[in-house]
């Protein structure tokens, strides 16, 4: 950026100083890509209206490729806004030499005077620099890259002690995702302004907080503590497929006024986020109010804007124009359509400003985010053929129109039925258990949309869903920035084959040696079994394993014809069903060695555990069918018969209705089915019975501790206590077994000791009156009824403010008043090096103790005469978070015995 420095150098030489005094307030650069290598940039500056001599009818844009363009202002003499603000717009086109990433920038002397957080008090001498970054890639395949446009001006009015809210209302026409962050304003390329502070660091404190929502771009300053001008910079970054492809840095100004500190901003009541299915009418009302109504600043003016108001068939806001008395109702209507579908949220900002001043006042901004999602394909069915499965769904699809950006359909498959929760705000099957097997397919058959899945295997159940895919198109027709629809209904089907099919692996008796499991299976489809090629006799084998590796046959039956395949039930006995889960498989083997084996199925096996005040059950099972429901049964001494206590879709159940010292027994009954409708359903299979003694073996949840130390307290008096506050884990933690707390202190020497035990879990505040003049750290541990302590408690050390003040006189005359020379204030001082010298330069007293306690005698214990003595005191505070280190105090002491 040497060109920038040279330009600035010549401006400083040839333009008198007064011409650039108090000029630039805010600005940004946005761009549109118009071709592979060409862009149109829009540079907007906000300047001080009165600075006529510094007004720029022409400004220079640097393109980042070593070239620049002098650009004339496109909005005449500029547009005058309220509060001495002029808006200037400059538009220029440029063609780059090749693809790459470039920084478009502008530098201009100078910023306005007296900006509190920009090199105070020299902001008038700091150049104003803004830049945006553009990445030019192959538009044929990757699409156009337009920057986000910012629909809300970067000028804010705030009041001392009142909340300030701003949102740039960024809108990206390409549908790229946006992220927001605070950065440092610049005075040239890669050159931040000097001595910059965030606004909340001017008069910092607990009431001065600044936060930017990285997702929505809403800036909240709560609350300004000093009146004056401030500047902040917000970087709006755009991402495509998770890769940053550009950014706009907005340099904005906030004017904090003091004379309106008793004026409260207007209020906006209504929702902030919503998601709709394309085609739905969005009809929202917002209530606008102001507690100052009827007084100065009590009338309000409403303004709206945002991406949803920039599209074809936009959202429409209806409200009273100009300043009006509250209460007002603002209505937003948007007849959404398929053309509005995109993966990113649209935004609408509602800004309400009171009339505390003639033309403006305090503002409140509410940002409404709207996601428009495509509807699901409907009436999906699957038909099984010989070696393929055909899928059909309704044509036309609801969003198949000329104006929509539909590119086709994706087909998703699972070998088990999947229960999914459709979320309008987060559509798509990418995070589900389905696997995508086709993308951007678009075929028709028999007046229905159609897909044929040929990658299927016989004997396997397949379940499908379909979703529509939308995207932007590059100039050459290549899609980018995809948006999925909601998913269709699920359809499941099955290709029959020549293998037997297991239906049950059911534990019918639990025992360590005499347990029993019932195995049931279905005969193979004899039409699929090639008896001409695979000759009889046939052997039917039932195989069992406890680890899926080592198998043994538990039954072998030989038949001469498949028609003799009659018995399809077997009870396997003499098993350890209490401790072992078993796997089974049924196979048919012909005399030529051909095997047609079923899939493997495992018995349901419970694994219980004690979790704080509950018993947790998880279970394992492997089945070729889909278990969609599990019923949990329990018995105990108090209820000796098994009773159903819950149903679950997942393999987890937590029983909170238990008592310590009691034994509880459980079993799980699974319900499942095959996609093939020929098989009986539901398929019911029991787990083993398992019993467990309820005893407390888990530590309780830990509280979160906050400590309020002496810092920030009234410094006119020495405060020797800390206030400890914590949450009650019984409210926030599922275990709810906390019976009390133990508070430990850690001294400066590292030793830890129990401070107090509190046996009331509802007590969440404690005041510790400490006596030792040293830092203290605290650890709080919750305890349960058995005395177990929580495990993950954190040490919380207090922020201490070292302070040491010495008097200048004392009267060691043994009258009980002021007999010792000691500090007026002595807080958190580790040691001192204190020495006293008489008027002849002789040392008469010294000590290292922070309390000093000098009684007016010399090193030999002799009383010293009245007079003035010189002292030097090196103080060494305990390590502290404020960075206060060693200090040296010097002064005079007047010793008076009053004799």
PDB file of C-alpha atoms in Angstrom, residues 409-526:
ATOM      1  CA  UNK A 409     -33.912 -34.690  -5.839  1.00  0.00           C
ATOM      2  CA  UNK A 410     -31.600 -36.671  -3.612  1.00  0.00           C
ATOM      3  CA  UNK A 411     -32.453 -40.225  -2.554  1.00  0.00           C
ATOM      4  CA  UNK A 412     -31.504 -41.501   0.911  1.00  0.00           C
ATOM      5  CA  UNK A 413     -31.451 -45.104   2.114  1.00  0.00           C
ATOM      6  CA  UNK A 414     -31.094 -47.073   5.333  1.00  0.00           C
ATOM      7  CA  UNK A 415     -31.212 -50.780   6.064  1.00  0.00           C
ATOM      8  CA  UNK A 416     -33.516 -50.081   8.999  1.00  0.00           C
ATOM      9  CA  UNK A 417     -36.500 -47.850   9.510  1.00  0.00           C
ATOM     10  CA  UNK A 418     -35.454 -44.525  11.004  1.00  0.00           C
ATOM     11  CA  UNK A 419     -37.565 -42.222  13.132  1.00  0.00           C
ATOM     12  CA  UNK A 420     -36.591 -38.621  12.409  1.00  0.00           C
ATOM     13  CA  UNK A 421     -37.816 -35.283  13.715  1.00  0.00           C
ATOM     14  CA  UNK A 422     -38.429 -32.844  10.887  1.00  0.00           C
ATOM     15  CA  UNK A 423     -37.093 -29.371  11.712  1.00  0.00           C
ATOM     16  CA  UNK A 424     -38.188 -26.537   9.428  1.00  0.00           C
ATOM     17  CA  UNK A 425     -35.189 -24.496  10.598  1.00  0.00           C
ATOM     18  CA  UNK A 426     -32.679 -27.307   9.981  1.00  0.00           C
ATOM     19  CA  UNK A 427     -33.989 -29.379   7.066  1.00  0.00           C
ATOM     20  CA  UNK A 428     -32.109 -32.148   5.322  1.00  0.00           C
ATOM     21  CA  UNK A 429     -31.000 -35.716   6.044  1.00  0.00           C
ATOM     22  CA  UNK A 430     -27.253 -35.034   6.177  1.00  0.00           C
ATOM     23  CA  UNK A 431     -27.113 -35.627   9.938  1.00  0.00           C
ATOM     24  CA  UNK A 432     -29.461 -38.617   9.955  1.00  0.00           C
ATOM     25  CA  UNK A 433     -28.687 -42.333   9.802  1.00  0.00           C
ATOM     26  CA  UNK A 434     -29.681 -42.419   6.140  1.00  0.00           C
ATOM     27  CA  UNK A 435     -27.039 -42.629   3.406  1.00  0.00           C
ATOM     28  CA  UNK A 436     -27.410 -40.611   0.210  1.00  0.00           C
ATOM     29  CA  UNK A 437     -27.389 -42.921  -2.827  1.00  0.00           C
ATOM     30  CA  UNK A 438     -28.459 -40.476  -5.574  1.00  0.00           C
ATOM     31  CA  UNK A 439     -28.099 -36.729  -6.081  1.00  0.00           C
ATOM     32  CA  UNK A 440     -29.904 -34.300  -8.375  1.00  0.00           C
ATOM     33  CA  UNK A 441     -31.936 -37.047  -9.994  1.00  0.00           C
ATOM     34  CA  UNK A 442     -35.015 -35.939 -11.928  1.00  0.00           C
ATOM     35  CA  UNK A 443     -36.859 -38.731 -13.784  1.00  0.00           C
ATOM     36  CA  UNK A 444     -40.523 -39.483 -14.466  1.00  0.00           C
ATOM     37  CA  UNK A 445     -42.362 -42.740 -15.044  1.00  0.00           C
ATOM     38  CA  UNK A 446     -46.098 -43.352 -15.277  1.00  0.00           C
ATOM     39  CA  UNK A 447     -46.820 -39.701 -14.449  1.00  0.00           C
ATOM     40  CA  UNK A 448     -44.878 -39.887 -11.200  1.00  0.00           C
ATOM     41  CA  UNK A 449     -41.357 -38.881 -10.227  1.00  0.00           C
ATOM     42  CA  UNK A 450     -39.167 -41.950 -10.207  1.00  0.00           C
ATOM     43  CA  UNK A 451     -35.856 -43.511  -9.161  1.00  0.00           C
ATOM     44  CA  UNK A 452     -34.580 -47.078  -9.532  1.00  0.00           C
ATOM     45  CA  UNK A 453     -32.171 -48.486  -6.939  1.00  0.00           C
ATOM     46  CA  UNK A 454     -30.195 -51.359  -8.471  1.00  0.00           C
ATOM     47  CA  UNK A 455     -27.577 -51.543  -5.698  1.00  0.00           C
ATOM     48  CA  UNK A 456     -29.678 -53.786  -3.462  1.00  0.00           C
ATOM     49  CA  UNK A 457     -29.200 -57.267  -2.077  1.00  0.00           C
ATOM     50  CA  UNK A 458     -31.732 -59.994  -1.597  1.00  0.00           C
ATOM     51  CA  UNK A 459     -32.848 -60.659   1.925  1.00  0.00           C
ATOM     52  CA  UNK A 460     -32.118 -57.136   3.109  1.00  0.00           C
ATOM     53  CA  UNK A 461     -34.757 -54.605   4.139  1.00  0.00           C
ATOM     54  CA  UNK A 462     -34.338 -51.115   2.676  1.00  0.00           C
ATOM     55  CA  UNK A 463     -35.991 -47.914   3.838  1.00  0.00           C
ATOM     56  CA  UNK A 464     -35.966 -44.708   1.770  1.00  0.00           C
ATOM     57  CA  UNK A 465     -36.654 -40.995   1.983  1.00  0.00           C
ATOM     58  CA  UNK A 466     -36.378 -38.352  -0.747  1.00  0.00           C
ATOM     59  CA  UNK A 467     -35.662 -34.642  -0.449  1.00  0.00           C
ATOM     60  CA  UNK A 468     -35.656 -31.838  -3.016  1.00  0.00           C
ATOM     61  CA  UNK A 469     -32.451 -29.874  -3.656  1.00  0.00           C
ATOM     62  CA  UNK A 470     -32.335 -26.149  -4.445  1.00  0.00           C
ATOM     63  CA  UNK A 471     -29.341 -24.006  -5.389  1.00  0.00           C
ATOM     64  CA  UNK A 472     -28.072 -20.872  -7.071  1.00  0.00           C
ATOM     65  CA  UNK A 473     -26.602 -21.242 -10.572  1.00  0.00           C
ATOM     66  CA  UNK A 474     -23.324 -19.952 -11.941  1.00  0.00           C
ATOM     67  CA  UNK A 475     -23.436 -18.092 -15.297  1.00  0.00           C
ATOM     68  CA  UNK A 476     -22.629 -21.392 -16.986  1.00  0.00           C
ATOM     69  CA  UNK A 477     -25.367 -23.293 -15.199  1.00  0.00           C
ATOM     70  CA  UNK A 478     -23.370 -25.007 -12.441  1.00  0.00           C
ATOM     71  CA  UNK A 479     -25.123 -25.132  -9.047  1.00  0.00           C
ATOM     72  CA  UNK A 480     -23.738 -23.680  -5.823  1.00  0.00           C
ATOM     73  CA  UNK A 481     -25.073 -22.862  -2.336  1.00  0.00           C
ATOM     74  CA  UNK A 482     -27.469 -25.792  -1.997  1.00  0.00           C
ATOM     75  CA  UNK A 483     -30.600 -25.763   0.162  1.00  0.00           C
ATOM     76  CA  UNK A 484     -32.418 -29.019   1.016  1.00  0.00           C
ATOM     77  CA  UNK A 485     -36.157 -29.382   1.459  1.00  0.00           C
ATOM     78  CA  UNK A 486     -37.883 -31.210   4.256  1.00  0.00           C
ATOM     79  CA  UNK A 487     -37.665 -34.963   3.777  1.00  0.00           C
ATOM     80  CA  UNK A 488     -40.469 -37.111   2.389  1.00  0.00           C
ATOM     81  CA  UNK A 489     -42.294 -39.852   4.237  1.00  0.00           C
ATOM     82  CA  UNK A 490     -40.382 -43.111   4.702  1.00  0.00           C
ATOM     83  CA  UNK A 491     -41.070 -46.188   2.607  1.00  0.00           C
ATOM     84  CA  UNK A 492     -39.555 -49.610   3.312  1.00  0.00           C
ATOM     85  CA  UNK A 493     -39.440 -52.764   1.211  1.00  0.00           C
ATOM     86  CA  UNK A 494     -37.621 -56.067   0.918  1.00  0.00           C
ATOM     87  CA  UNK A 495     -36.179 -58.342  -1.800  1.00  0.00           C
ATOM     88  CA  UNK A 496     -36.953 -61.948  -0.939  1.00  0.00           C
ATOM     89  CA  UNK A 497     -34.276 -64.571  -1.515  1.00  0.00           C
ATOM     90  CA  UNK A 498     -33.320 -68.172  -0.878  1.00  0.00           C
ATOM     91  CA  UNK A 499     -32.175 -67.685   2.717  1.00  0.00           C
ATOM     92  CA  UNK A 500     -34.095 -68.428   5.919  1.00  0.00           C
ATOM     93  CA  UNK A 501     -35.023 -65.350   7.972  1.00  0.00           C
ATOM     94  CA  UNK A 502     -34.614 -65.122  11.747  1.00  0.00           C
ATOM     95  CA  UNK A 503     -37.660 -63.737  13.548  1.00  0.00           C
ATOM     96  CA  UNK A 504     -36.952 -64.271  17.250  1.00  0.00           C
ATOM     97  CA  UNK A 505     -34.045 -64.607  19.651  1.00  0.00           C
ATOM     98  CA  UNK A 506     -36.147 -64.480  22.807  1.00  0.00           C
ATOM     99  CA  UNK A 507     -34.856 -65.084  26.360  1.00  0.00           C
ATOM    100  CA  UNK A 508     -37.549 -67.175  28.046  1.00  0.00           C
ATOM    101  CA  UNK A 509     -35.596 -68.066  31.198  1.00  0.00           C
ATOM    102  CA  UNK A 510     -32.781 -66.261  32.999  1.00  0.00           C
ATOM    103  CA  UNK A 511     -30.248 -68.393  34.851  1.00  0.00           C
ATOM    104  CA  UNK A 512     -26.493 -68.877  35.124  1.00  0.00           C
ATOM    105  CA  UNK A 513     -26.667 -72.500  33.925  1.00  0.00           C
ATOM    106  CA  UNK A 514     -30.248 -73.422  33.032  1.00  0.00           C
ATOM    107  CA  UNK A 515     -31.202 -70.365  30.988  1.00  0.00           C
ATOM    108  CA  UNK A 516     -33.281 -70.768  27.820  1.00  0.00           C
ATOM    109  CA  UNK A 517     -33.609 -68.829  24.546  1.00  0.00           C
ATOM    110  CA  UNK A 518     -36.309 -69.457  21.949  1.00  0.00           C
ATOM    111  CA  UNK A 519     -35.150 -69.125  18.315  1.00  0.00           C
ATOM    112  CA  UNK A 520     -37.721 -68.766  15.555  1.00  0.00           C
ATOM    113  CA  UNK A 521     -37.213 -68.338  11.832  1.00  0.00           C
ATOM    114  CA  UNK A 522     -39.104 -68.173   8.543  1.00  0.00           C
ATOM    115  CA  UNK A 523     -38.563 -70.547   5.648  1.00  0.00           C
ATOM    116  CA  UNK A 524     -36.731 -69.231   2.590  1.00  0.00           C
ATOM    117  CA  UNK A 525     -38.574 -68.328  -0.602  1.00  0.00           C
ATOM    118  CA  UNK A 526     -38.395 -71.711  -2.308  1.00  0.00           C
TER     119      UNK A 526
END
